[in-house]
Amino acid sequence: MIFPEPLSPAQTAAIEELKQRTIKDVTPKMREDKYVFYRFLKARNFDLKKAEDMLRKTISWRKEFKVDSMLTDYKPQEVLVKYFPYSLIGFDKEGFPVRYVDFAADEKGIFRSAKKVDLVKYGIFLLEKDSELLKTQSQKLGKPITKVRYICNFAGVTLSKATNKTSSIYYSLMFSVAKTVVATEVLNKFHSISSDKQKEVLLEVIDENELPAFLGGNKTDPDGNPQCNSFIIHARQVPERYFLKKSEKTLAKSPEAKKLIVNRFSKESIFFEIKESDSYLEWEFETKNRDIGFGLYFKESHENDSKPMELLPKQRIDTTFGSEVGIFKCEHKGVYIVVFDNSYSWIYSKELYYKVKITRECENGIRDDTTFRIAE
C-alpha cells in the first residue's frame, strides 16, 4: 500500500498492530477506508495507545449516531443547509479538498432553529461527505488524499462584553481555550493569517482560478459576483420562520408513562434485564422543564459488581421542543441501565416522565413486546 508519506518500519508495524487490535470492531463503512489505521495513528503522532483509544471512541459514536448510513438515510433540516456556513471551495494544488467556514454565523438563530442533537447529526453528516470526497479524490488522482484544508474566517466574531476589540484578539482567546481540549498534534496544523497576508498565503497552496475572489483569487459566480454566493454559505441572519416552537408536554398525561424526580447533585438508574440477544431497548422521555443528562450502560448480570460498560455516552438532553425518542439494539443478554443524570445541577431538581420498553424482531419483521423484569 502507498501511504501519503514515507514510513519507518516502526510506524508500519504500528499500523498493522492497530489493525489487528481493532479490525473486528470497526464498522463496515470504516473498513472501506484503507488509510483509516494510518490516519488515526498520524493524528496521535503514531502513539499506538492514544490512537487505539481515539479509534475506539470513534467506533462507539459512529454506532451511536448510525454514521455508516448517514449519507443515505439522513435528511438535514433546510435551515442548516441554507444557513450553516460550511462550504466547499474546491481543491488545492495537491488535490486536497478546501472548505470555507465562516465563524461569524448567526449562532443564536441556528440554535433556536435546530435541536442540539440535530446540530450534532448535521456536523457528522458534513464530515462524512468530506470522507467520501477524500475517497473519490484518491481514486481520481491515483494517490492518497487523506486530509481536508479548512479556511476559517473569524472576522466579525465578537464577544458581547468586548465589542470594541479586534477579531484577532477573539481568535487568540478561542485558540487558547482550544488548547485545553484539542490534541497538540491537531492544533499544530492550524495557522493564523492576518487579512493583509491572506491572499499571499492562500495562493501558495490554492490556484488563483480555484480560490474565490473575496479571498484573493479569480473565481466568481457565473454573473461575476466575487462573493461566490452560488456555492459559498456566508454568515447571515436566520429568519424567525425557522425558529422552533415549544411543544406541549404530552408524556405527563400518558397513563403508560412513569414519573421520576431526579434531585440536584444526583442521578437515577433504571435497570432492565434483556433475556434474548438482538432485542431492542426503546425509550421516550421529557422533562417538565430544563434539561437532563441521559446515558445507557451495560453489565452481564445484576450480581456483577464490575463497573458497567458505557454504551451511549451521557448527553444533556433538552426536551423543550419535543420529547426525546431513541432505540438501541441489545446484541447481548444482560442488564441494561438507563441513567438520568442531574449531578451537574447545583440548584434545580428535575421532574421527568418516561416510557421504556423492550421489543424484538419477529420473522415477519414486526417488533413484538417481550416480557422483561426490572432488576432490583
mmCIF file of C-alpha atoms in Angstrom:
data_model
loop_
_atom_site.group_PDB
_atom_site.id
_atom_site.type_symbol
_atom_site.label_atom_id
_atom_site.label_comp_id
_atom_site.label_asym_id
_atom_site.label_seq_id
_atom_site.Cartn_x
_atom_site.Cartn_y
_atom_site.Cartn_z
ATOM 1 C CA MET A 1 0.000 0.000 0.000
ATOM 2 C CA ILE A 2 1.216 3.509 -0.855
ATOM 3 C CA PHE A 3 0.977 5.924 2.075
ATOM 4 C CA PRO A 4 0.950 9.737 1.864
ATOM 5 C CA GLU A 5 4.452 9.874 3.376
ATOM 6 C CA PRO A 6 7.481 7.622 3.852
ATOM 7 C CA LEU A 7 7.077 5.485 6.970
ATOM 8 C CA SER A 8 9.643 3.894 9.233
ATOM 9 C CA PRO A 9 9.469 0.150 9.978
ATOM 10 C CA ALA A 10 8.172 1.008 13.468
ATOM 11 C CA GLN A 11 5.378 3.145 12.039
ATOM 12 C CA THR A 12 4.401 0.458 9.546
ATOM 13 C CA ALA A 13 4.360 -2.093 12.363
ATOM 14 C CA ALA A 14 2.154 0.225 14.451
ATOM 15 C CA ILE A 15 -0.376 0.435 11.610
ATOM 16 C CA GLU A 16 -0.535 -3.342 11.362
ATOM 17 C CA GLU A 17 -0.819 -3.706 15.139
ATOM 18 C CA LEU A 18 -3.674 -1.191 15.355
ATOM 19 C CA LYS A 19 -5.432 -3.037 12.555
ATOM 20 C CA GLN A 20 -5.090 -6.389 14.330
ATOM 21 C CA ARG A 21 -6.414 -4.938 17.592
ATOM 22 C CA THR A 22 -9.485 -3.247 16.152
ATOM 23 C CA ILE A 23 -10.383 -4.796 12.776
ATOM 24 C CA LYS A 24 -13.245 -6.812 14.300
ATOM 25 C CA ASP A 25 -14.754 -3.684 15.850
ATOM 26 C CA VAL A 26 -14.522 -1.089 13.082
ATOM 27 C CA THR A 27 -17.760 -0.504 11.215
ATOM 28 C CA PRO A 28 -18.259 -1.720 7.622
ATOM 29 C CA LYS A 29 -18.042 1.828 6.280
ATOM 30 C CA MET A 30 -14.760 2.433 8.081
ATOM 31 C CA ARG A 31 -13.292 -0.705 6.507
ATOM 32 C CA GLU A 32 -13.784 0.892 3.093
ATOM 33 C CA ASP A 33 -11.149 3.470 4.042
ATOM 34 C CA LYS A 34 -7.827 1.708 3.511
ATOM 35 C CA TYR A 35 -5.993 4.536 5.261
ATOM 36 C CA VAL A 36 -8.154 4.503 8.399
ATOM 37 C CA PHE A 37 -5.494 2.994 10.691
ATOM 38 C CA TYR A 38 -2.790 5.234 9.271
ATOM 39 C CA ARG A 39 -4.909 8.343 9.809
ATOM 40 C CA PHE A 40 -5.658 7.593 13.466
ATOM 41 C CA LEU A 41 -2.002 6.910 14.197
ATOM 42 C CA LYS A 42 -0.951 10.028 12.310
ATOM 43 C CA ALA A 43 -3.408 12.124 14.347
ATOM 44 C CA ARG A 44 -1.782 10.859 17.552
ATOM 45 C CA ASN A 45 1.822 11.104 16.372
ATOM 46 C CA PHE A 46 1.979 7.292 15.990
ATOM 47 C CA ASP A 47 1.326 6.722 19.692
ATOM 48 C CA LEU A 48 -0.376 3.318 19.478
ATOM 49 C CA LYS A 49 -2.216 3.554 22.808
ATOM 50 C CA LYS A 50 -3.604 7.025 22.109
ATOM 51 C CA ALA A 51 -4.530 6.080 18.549
ATOM 52 C CA GLU A 52 -6.397 2.963 19.676
ATOM 53 C CA ASP A 53 -8.275 4.930 22.331
ATOM 54 C CA MET A 54 -9.238 7.569 19.785
ATOM 55 C CA LEU A 55 -10.300 4.942 17.242
ATOM 56 C CA ARG A 56 -12.464 3.023 19.718
ATOM 57 C CA LYS A 57 -14.231 6.213 20.798
ATOM 58 C CA THR A 58 -14.868 6.987 17.144
ATOM 59 C CA ILE A 59 -16.273 3.499 16.572
ATOM 60 C CA SER A 60 -18.582 3.986 19.551
ATOM 61 C CA TRP A 61 -20.091 7.262 18.398
ATOM 62 C CA ARG A 62 -20.339 6.055 14.793
ATOM 63 C CA LYS A 63 -22.542 3.226 16.017
ATOM 64 C CA GLU A 64 -24.496 5.533 18.332
ATOM 65 C CA PHE A 65 -25.342 8.011 15.575
ATOM 66 C CA LYS A 66 -25.623 5.368 12.815
ATOM 67 C CA VAL A 67 -22.926 7.160 10.856
ATOM 68 C CA ASP A 68 -22.419 4.362 8.325
ATOM 69 C CA SER A 69 -25.861 5.046 6.846
ATOM 70 C CA MET A 70 -25.853 8.803 7.456
ATOM 71 C CA LEU A 71 -25.392 9.843 3.824
ATOM 72 C CA THR A 72 -28.273 7.683 2.596
ATOM 73 C CA ASP A 73 -30.768 7.758 5.474
ATOM 74 C CA TYR A 74 -30.362 11.223 6.975
ATOM 75 C CA LYS A 75 -32.099 14.296 5.559
ATOM 76 C CA PRO A 76 -30.757 17.538 7.065
ATOM 77 C CA GLN A 77 -33.049 20.405 8.006
ATOM 78 C CA GLU A 78 -33.447 23.159 5.443
ATOM 79 C CA VAL A 79 -32.287 25.822 7.896
ATOM 80 C CA LEU A 80 -28.961 24.044 8.385
ATOM 81 C CA VAL A 81 -28.406 23.514 4.669
ATOM 82 C CA LYS A 82 -29.042 27.202 3.970
ATOM 83 C CA TYR A 83 -27.519 28.927 6.992
ATOM 84 C CA PHE A 84 -24.822 26.684 8.454
ATOM 85 C CA PRO A 85 -21.710 28.372 6.964
ATOM 86 C CA TYR A 86 -19.685 25.366 5.816
ATOM 87 C CA SER A 87 -18.831 25.357 2.109
ATOM 88 C CA LEU A 88 -16.640 23.553 -0.406
ATOM 89 C CA ILE A 89 -14.389 25.991 -2.261
ATOM 90 C CA GLY A 90 -12.704 23.425 -4.461
ATOM 91 C CA PHE A 91 -9.293 21.744 -4.315
ATOM 92 C CA ASP A 92 -5.774 22.923 -3.574
ATOM 93 C CA LYS A 93 -2.729 22.414 -5.784
ATOM 94 C CA GLU A 94 -2.134 18.939 -4.320
ATOM 95 C CA GLY A 95 -5.727 17.839 -4.841
ATOM 96 C CA PHE A 96 -6.886 18.182 -1.224
ATOM 97 C CA PRO A 97 -10.453 19.496 -0.705
ATOM 98 C CA VAL A 98 -10.686 23.047 0.647
ATOM 99 C CA ARG A 99 -13.528 24.070 2.944
ATOM 100 C CA TYR A 100 -14.557 27.590 3.947
ATOM 101 C CA VAL A 101 -16.063 28.065 7.427
ATOM 102 C CA ASP A 102 -17.473 31.437 8.488
ATOM 103 C CA PHE A 103 -17.434 31.725 12.284
ATOM 104 C CA ALA A 104 -19.466 34.939 12.276
ATOM 105 C CA ALA A 105 -22.629 32.876 11.752
ATOM 106 C CA ASP A 106 -25.917 33.711 13.454
ATOM 107 C CA GLU A 107 -25.342 31.128 16.157
ATOM 108 C CA LYS A 108 -28.349 32.227 18.211
ATOM 109 C CA GLY A 109 -30.605 31.853 15.199
ATOM 110 C CA ILE A 110 -29.183 28.433 14.374
ATOM 111 C CA PHE A 111 -29.544 27.180 17.949
ATOM 112 C CA ARG A 112 -33.129 28.447 18.062
ATOM 113 C CA SER A 113 -33.900 26.618 14.818
ATOM 114 C CA ALA A 114 -32.424 23.168 15.490
ATOM 115 C CA LYS A 115 -32.075 20.841 18.452
ATOM 116 C CA LYS A 116 -28.601 20.114 19.761
ATOM 117 C CA VAL A 117 -28.820 16.507 18.618
ATOM 118 C CA ASP A 118 -29.749 17.662 15.102
ATOM 119 C CA LEU A 119 -26.765 20.001 15.034
ATOM 120 C CA VAL A 120 -24.515 17.117 16.047
ATOM 121 C CA LYS A 121 -26.004 14.894 13.353
ATOM 122 C CA TYR A 122 -25.552 17.579 10.725
ATOM 123 C CA GLY A 123 -21.940 18.056 11.741
ATOM 124 C CA ILE A 124 -21.361 14.321 11.378
ATOM 125 C CA PHE A 125 -23.163 14.386 8.029
ATOM 126 C CA LEU A 126 -20.802 17.084 6.737
ATOM 127 C CA LEU A 127 -17.728 15.201 7.919
ATOM 128 C CA GLU A 128 -18.989 12.036 6.242
ATOM 129 C CA LYS A 129 -19.392 13.962 2.996
ATOM 130 C CA ASP A 130 -15.781 15.066 3.352
ATOM 131 C CA SER A 131 -14.707 11.484 3.976
ATOM 132 C CA GLU A 132 -16.442 10.350 0.782
ATOM 133 C CA LEU A 133 -14.852 13.248 -1.072
ATOM 134 C CA LEU A 134 -11.402 12.090 0.042
ATOM 135 C CA LYS A 135 -12.082 8.599 -1.303
ATOM 136 C CA THR A 136 -13.303 9.990 -4.629
ATOM 137 C CA GLN A 137 -10.267 12.252 -4.983
ATOM 138 C CA SER A 138 -7.892 9.416 -4.125
ATOM 139 C CA GLN A 139 -9.396 7.270 -6.874
ATOM 140 C CA LYS A 140 -9.475 10.144 -9.355
ATOM 141 C CA LEU A 141 -5.866 11.230 -8.808
ATOM 142 C CA GLY A 142 -4.430 7.778 -8.170
ATOM 143 C CA LYS A 143 -2.729 8.843 -4.950
ATOM 144 C CA PRO A 144 -3.651 9.031 -1.254
ATOM 145 C CA ILE A 145 -5.783 12.092 -0.453
ATOM 146 C CA THR A 146 -6.182 11.916 3.309
ATOM 147 C CA LYS A 147 -6.857 15.435 4.560
ATOM 148 C CA VAL A 148 -9.106 18.444 4.103
ATOM 149 C CA ARG A 149 -7.900 22.038 4.266
ATOM 150 C CA TYR A 150 -10.078 24.480 6.207
ATOM 151 C CA ILE A 151 -10.141 28.237 5.755
ATOM 152 C CA CYS A 152 -11.792 29.591 8.905
ATOM 153 C CA ASN A 153 -12.956 33.195 8.845
ATOM 154 C CA PHE A 154 -13.083 34.786 12.304
ATOM 155 C CA ALA A 155 -13.679 38.321 11.034
ATOM 156 C CA GLY A 156 -16.823 39.688 12.630
ATOM 157 C CA VAL A 157 -16.659 37.311 15.588
ATOM 158 C CA THR A 158 -17.375 39.329 18.709
ATOM 159 C CA LEU A 159 -17.843 38.866 22.418
ATOM 160 C CA SER A 160 -20.799 40.737 23.885
ATOM 161 C CA LYS A 161 -18.684 42.365 26.567
ATOM 162 C CA ALA A 162 -15.788 43.300 24.327
ATOM 163 C CA THR A 163 -17.317 44.740 21.179
ATOM 164 C CA ASN A 164 -14.541 47.270 20.710
ATOM 165 C CA LYS A 165 -11.754 44.704 20.474
ATOM 166 C CA THR A 166 -10.403 43.349 17.204
ATOM 167 C CA SER A 167 -11.340 39.899 15.970
ATOM 168 C CA SER A 168 -7.723 38.763 16.192
ATOM 169 C CA ILE A 169 -7.974 39.019 19.985
ATOM 170 C CA TYR A 170 -11.047 36.783 19.985
ATOM 171 C CA TYR A 171 -9.280 34.258 17.820
ATOM 172 C CA SER A 172 -6.338 34.211 20.230
ATOM 173 C CA LEU A 173 -8.741 33.708 23.117
ATOM 174 C CA MET A 174 -10.573 30.843 21.388
ATOM 175 C CA PHE A 175 -7.283 29.276 20.373
ATOM 176 C CA SER A 176 -6.092 29.389 23.989
ATOM 177 C CA VAL A 177 -9.270 27.669 25.140
ATOM 178 C CA ALA A 178 -8.943 25.072 22.372
ATOM 179 C CA LYS A 179 -5.515 24.083 23.653
ATOM 180 C CA THR A 180 -7.142 22.566 26.727
ATOM 181 C CA VAL A 181 -9.380 20.182 24.758
ATOM 182 C CA VAL A 182 -7.725 19.564 21.375
ATOM 183 C CA ALA A 183 -4.682 17.387 20.820
ATOM 184 C CA THR A 184 -1.424 19.269 20.258
ATOM 185 C CA GLU A 185 -0.822 17.300 17.057
ATOM 186 C CA VAL A 186 -4.044 18.738 15.638
ATOM 187 C CA LEU A 187 -3.535 22.295 16.885
ATOM 188 C CA ASN A 188 -0.115 22.427 15.259
ATOM 189 C CA LYS A 189 -1.857 22.157 11.892
ATOM 190 C CA PHE A 190 -3.700 25.466 12.409
ATOM 191 C CA HIS A 191 -2.163 28.720 11.239
ATOM 192 C CA SER A 192 -3.424 32.221 11.980
ATOM 193 C CA ILE A 193 -3.302 34.583 8.986
ATOM 194 C CA SER A 194 -3.886 38.338 9.144
ATOM 195 C CA SER A 195 -6.112 39.863 6.460
ATOM 196 C CA ASP A 196 -3.236 41.743 4.815
ATOM 197 C CA LYS A 197 -1.332 38.482 4.206
ATOM 198 C CA GLN A 198 -4.355 36.331 3.428
ATOM 199 C CA LYS A 199 -4.086 36.441 -0.365
ATOM 200 C CA GLU A 200 -0.371 35.723 -0.452
ATOM 201 C CA VAL A 201 -0.571 32.729 1.880
ATOM 202 C CA LEU A 202 -3.656 31.165 0.289
ATOM 203 C CA LEU A 203 -2.302 31.449 -3.253
ATOM 204 C CA GLU A 204 0.748 29.461 -2.194
ATOM 205 C CA VAL A 205 -1.431 26.367 -1.800
ATOM 206 C CA ILE A 206 -4.551 27.125 -3.888
ATOM 207 C CA ASP A 207 -4.582 28.053 -7.575
ATOM 208 C CA GLU A 208 -5.877 31.572 -8.243
ATOM 209 C CA ASN A 209 -8.606 30.218 -10.528
ATOM 210 C CA GLU A 210 -9.801 27.886 -7.757
ATOM 211 C CA LEU A 211 -9.732 30.481 -4.967
ATOM 212 C CA PRO A 212 -12.842 32.717 -4.639
ATOM 213 C CA ALA A 213 -12.348 36.385 -5.453
ATOM 214 C CA PHE A 214 -13.347 37.535 -1.962
ATOM 215 C CA LEU A 215 -10.349 35.585 -0.640
ATOM 216 C CA GLY A 216 -7.938 36.975 -3.221
ATOM 217 C CA GLY A 217 -8.422 34.626 -6.175
ATOM 218 C CA ASN A 218 -10.144 34.856 -9.568
ATOM 219 C CA LYS A 219 -13.093 32.517 -9.014
ATOM 220 C CA THR A 220 -16.521 34.176 -9.136
ATOM 221 C CA ASP A 221 -20.163 33.301 -9.656
ATOM 222 C CA PRO A 222 -21.346 32.986 -13.288
ATOM 223 C CA ASP A 223 -22.669 36.559 -13.013
ATOM 224 C CA GLY A 224 -19.281 37.815 -11.806
ATOM 225 C CA ASN A 225 -20.213 38.130 -8.125
ATOM 226 C CA PRO A 226 -16.927 37.916 -6.154
ATOM 227 C CA GLN A 227 -18.756 36.666 -3.044
ATOM 228 C CA CYS A 228 -19.495 33.381 -4.846
ATOM 229 C CA ASN A 229 -22.934 33.044 -3.258
ATOM 230 C CA SER A 230 -23.828 30.183 -5.596
ATOM 231 C CA PHE A 231 -21.519 27.817 -3.709
ATOM 232 C CA ILE A 232 -20.390 29.685 -0.573
ATOM 233 C CA ILE A 233 -22.636 29.956 2.502
ATOM 234 C CA HIS A 234 -21.711 33.232 4.155
ATOM 235 C CA ALA A 235 -22.758 34.156 7.686
ATOM 236 C CA ARG A 236 -26.214 35.737 7.680
ATOM 237 C CA GLN A 237 -29.263 36.165 9.868
ATOM 238 C CA VAL A 238 -31.572 33.166 10.260
ATOM 239 C CA PRO A 239 -35.215 34.173 9.589
ATOM 240 C CA GLU A 240 -37.576 33.726 12.531
ATOM 241 C CA ARG A 241 -39.815 31.445 10.480
ATOM 242 C CA TYR A 242 -37.273 28.691 11.109
ATOM 243 C CA PHE A 243 -37.345 29.078 14.902
ATOM 244 C CA LEU A 244 -38.616 26.050 16.795
ATOM 245 C CA LYS A 245 -41.777 26.396 18.820
ATOM 246 C CA LYS A 246 -42.101 24.968 22.296
ATOM 247 C CA SER A 247 -44.114 21.776 22.271
ATOM 248 C CA GLU A 248 -46.928 20.783 24.581
ATOM 249 C CA LYS A 249 -45.824 18.283 27.209
ATOM 250 C CA THR A 250 -47.723 15.081 26.407
ATOM 251 C CA LEU A 251 -45.963 12.287 28.275
ATOM 252 C CA ALA A 252 -47.074 13.695 31.615
ATOM 253 C CA LYS A 253 -50.649 12.916 30.558
ATOM 254 C CA SER A 254 -49.900 9.418 29.264
ATOM 255 C CA PRO A 255 -51.062 6.580 31.552
ATOM 256 C CA GLU A 256 -48.128 4.470 30.318
ATOM 257 C CA ALA A 257 -45.503 6.995 31.370
ATOM 258 C CA LYS A 258 -43.777 6.896 34.733
ATOM 259 C CA LYS A 259 -42.847 9.952 36.746
ATOM 260 C CA LEU A 260 -39.345 10.380 38.129
ATOM 261 C CA ILE A 261 -37.803 13.121 40.257
ATOM 262 C CA VAL A 262 -34.035 13.477 39.939
ATOM 263 C CA ASN A 263 -32.699 15.632 42.740
ATOM 264 C CA ARG A 264 -29.898 18.126 42.280
ATOM 265 C CA PHE A 265 -26.380 16.657 42.573
ATOM 266 C CA SER A 266 -27.815 13.190 41.909
ATOM 267 C CA LYS A 267 -28.753 10.668 39.251
ATOM 268 C CA GLU A 268 -31.257 7.843 38.920
ATOM 269 C CA SER A 269 -30.595 4.464 37.300
ATOM 270 C CA ILE A 270 -33.265 2.152 35.880
ATOM 271 C CA PHE A 271 -32.261 -1.462 35.265
ATOM 272 C CA PHE A 272 -33.673 -3.707 32.534
ATOM 273 C CA GLU A 273 -32.813 -7.359 32.086
ATOM 274 C CA ILE A 274 -32.568 -8.464 28.463
ATOM 275 C CA LYS A 275 -33.229 -12.197 28.209
ATOM 276 C CA GLU A 276 -32.885 -12.523 24.432
ATOM 277 C CA SER A 277 -29.967 -11.243 22.388
ATOM 278 C CA ASP A 278 -30.702 -8.881 19.484
ATOM 279 C CA SER A 279 -33.646 -7.373 21.332
ATOM 280 C CA TYR A 280 -34.335 -3.646 21.139
ATOM 281 C CA LEU A 281 -34.499 -1.195 24.018
ATOM 282 C CA GLU A 282 -36.755 1.732 23.129
ATOM 283 C CA TRP A 283 -37.346 4.867 25.159
ATOM 284 C CA GLU A 284 -39.142 8.175 25.204
ATOM 285 C CA PHE A 285 -38.862 10.852 27.863
ATOM 286 C CA GLU A 286 -39.446 14.517 28.529
ATOM 287 C CA THR A 287 -38.625 16.857 31.376
ATOM 288 C CA LYS A 288 -41.122 19.264 32.862
ATOM 289 C CA ASN A 289 -38.525 21.985 32.421
ATOM 290 C CA ARG A 290 -34.811 22.386 31.751
ATOM 291 C CA ASP A 291 -32.543 19.576 30.560
ATOM 292 C CA ILE A 292 -31.388 16.221 31.948
ATOM 293 C CA GLY A 293 -28.359 14.031 31.352
ATOM 294 C CA PHE A 294 -29.101 10.708 29.642
ATOM 295 C CA GLY A 295 -26.866 7.672 29.169
ATOM 296 C CA LEU A 296 -27.065 3.922 28.597
ATOM 297 C CA TYR A 297 -24.827 1.291 30.222
ATOM 298 C CA PHE A 298 -24.465 -2.498 30.290
ATOM 299 C CA LYS A 299 -23.241 -5.277 32.547
ATOM 300 C CA GLU A 300 -23.549 -9.028 32.156
ATOM 301 C CA SER A 301 -25.593 -9.613 35.296
ATOM 302 C CA HIS A 302 -27.075 -7.719 38.201
ATOM 303 C CA GLU A 303 -24.810 -9.618 40.600
ATOM 304 C CA ASN A 304 -21.714 -8.495 38.718
ATOM 305 C CA ASP A 305 -20.020 -5.782 40.789
ATOM 306 C CA SER A 306 -17.753 -4.588 37.982
ATOM 307 C CA LYS A 307 -18.147 -1.113 36.534
ATOM 308 C CA PRO A 308 -20.900 -1.017 33.874
ATOM 309 C CA MET A 309 -19.743 -0.593 30.289
ATOM 310 C CA GLU A 310 -20.763 2.644 28.611
ATOM 311 C CA LEU A 311 -22.942 2.099 25.537
ATOM 312 C CA LEU A 312 -24.242 5.611 24.924
ATOM 313 C CA PRO A 313 -22.163 8.430 26.418
ATOM 314 C CA LYS A 314 -24.054 10.788 28.690
ATOM 315 C CA GLN A 315 -25.594 13.751 26.889
ATOM 316 C CA ARG A 316 -27.597 16.629 28.288
ATOM 317 C CA ILE A 317 -30.975 16.487 26.553
ATOM 318 C CA ASP A 318 -33.356 19.435 26.293
ATOM 319 C CA THR A 319 -36.951 18.406 25.553
ATOM 320 C CA THR A 320 -38.326 21.925 25.220
ATOM 321 C CA PHE A 321 -39.228 21.343 21.574
ATOM 322 C CA GLY A 322 -40.345 17.728 21.833
ATOM 323 C CA SER A 323 -39.816 14.502 23.741
ATOM 324 C CA GLU A 324 -36.582 12.562 23.286
ATOM 325 C CA VAL A 325 -37.057 9.250 21.475
ATOM 326 C CA GLY A 326 -34.405 6.581 20.968
ATOM 327 C CA ILE A 327 -33.724 2.926 20.283
ATOM 328 C CA PHE A 328 -30.737 0.655 20.923
ATOM 329 C CA LYS A 329 -30.116 -2.855 19.630
ATOM 330 C CA CYS A 330 -29.105 -5.105 22.532
ATOM 331 C CA GLU A 331 -26.734 -7.593 20.935
ATOM 332 C CA HIS A 332 -26.066 -9.415 24.207
ATOM 333 C CA LYS A 333 -28.145 -10.749 27.078
ATOM 334 C CA GLY A 334 -27.634 -8.952 30.353
ATOM 335 C CA VAL A 335 -28.619 -5.895 32.343
ATOM 336 C CA TYR A 336 -29.037 -2.600 30.504
ATOM 337 C CA ILE A 337 -29.039 0.521 32.633
ATOM 338 C CA VAL A 338 -30.813 3.732 31.672
ATOM 339 C CA VAL A 339 -29.343 6.656 33.622
ATOM 340 C CA PHE A 340 -30.930 10.071 34.136
ATOM 341 C CA ASP A 341 -28.189 12.334 35.452
ATOM 342 C CA ASN A 342 -28.733 15.644 37.240
ATOM 343 C CA SER A 343 -25.415 15.673 39.093
ATOM 344 C CA TYR A 344 -24.331 18.840 37.286
ATOM 345 C CA SER A 345 -27.235 20.917 38.649
ATOM 346 C CA TRP A 346 -26.493 22.919 41.778
ATOM 347 C CA ILE A 347 -29.967 24.372 42.205
ATOM 348 C CA TYR A 348 -32.739 22.516 40.400
ATOM 349 C CA SER A 349 -34.294 19.100 40.799
ATOM 350 C CA LYS A 350 -35.712 17.704 37.556
ATOM 351 C CA GLU A 351 -39.161 16.222 37.098
ATOM 352 C CA LEU A 352 -39.404 13.916 34.123
ATOM 353 C CA TYR A 353 -41.763 11.407 32.552
ATOM 354 C CA TYR A 354 -40.539 8.367 30.655
ATOM 355 C CA LYS A 355 -41.557 5.192 28.848
ATOM 356 C CA VAL A 356 -39.127 2.347 28.211
ATOM 357 C CA LYS A 357 -39.951 -0.949 26.536
ATOM 358 C CA ILE A 358 -38.089 -3.971 25.231
ATOM 359 C CA THR A 359 -39.016 -5.361 21.830
ATOM 360 C CA ARG A 360 -37.656 -7.985 19.485
ATOM 361 C CA GLU A 361 -37.621 -8.636 15.759
ATOM 362 C CA CYS A 362 -40.060 -11.292 14.559
ATOM 363 C CA GLU A 363 -39.903 -13.357 11.380
ATOM 364 C CA ASN A 364 -42.377 -11.040 9.664
ATOM 365 C CA GLY A 365 -40.228 -8.054 10.553
ATOM 366 C CA ILE A 366 -42.597 -6.656 13.197
ATOM 367 C CA ARG A 367 -41.266 -5.904 16.639
ATOM 368 C CA ASP A 368 -43.207 -7.548 19.448
ATOM 369 C CA ASP A 369 -43.072 -6.526 23.071
ATOM 370 C CA THR A 370 -41.218 -9.102 25.139
ATOM 371 C CA THR A 371 -41.562 -9.737 28.809
ATOM 372 C CA PHE A 372 -38.863 -8.297 30.998
ATOM 373 C CA ARG A 373 -38.226 -7.588 34.603
ATOM 374 C CA ILE A 374 -36.642 -4.607 36.213
ATOM 375 C CA ALA A 375 -33.566 -5.850 38.036
ATOM 376 C CA GLU A 376 -33.870 -4.735 41.625
#
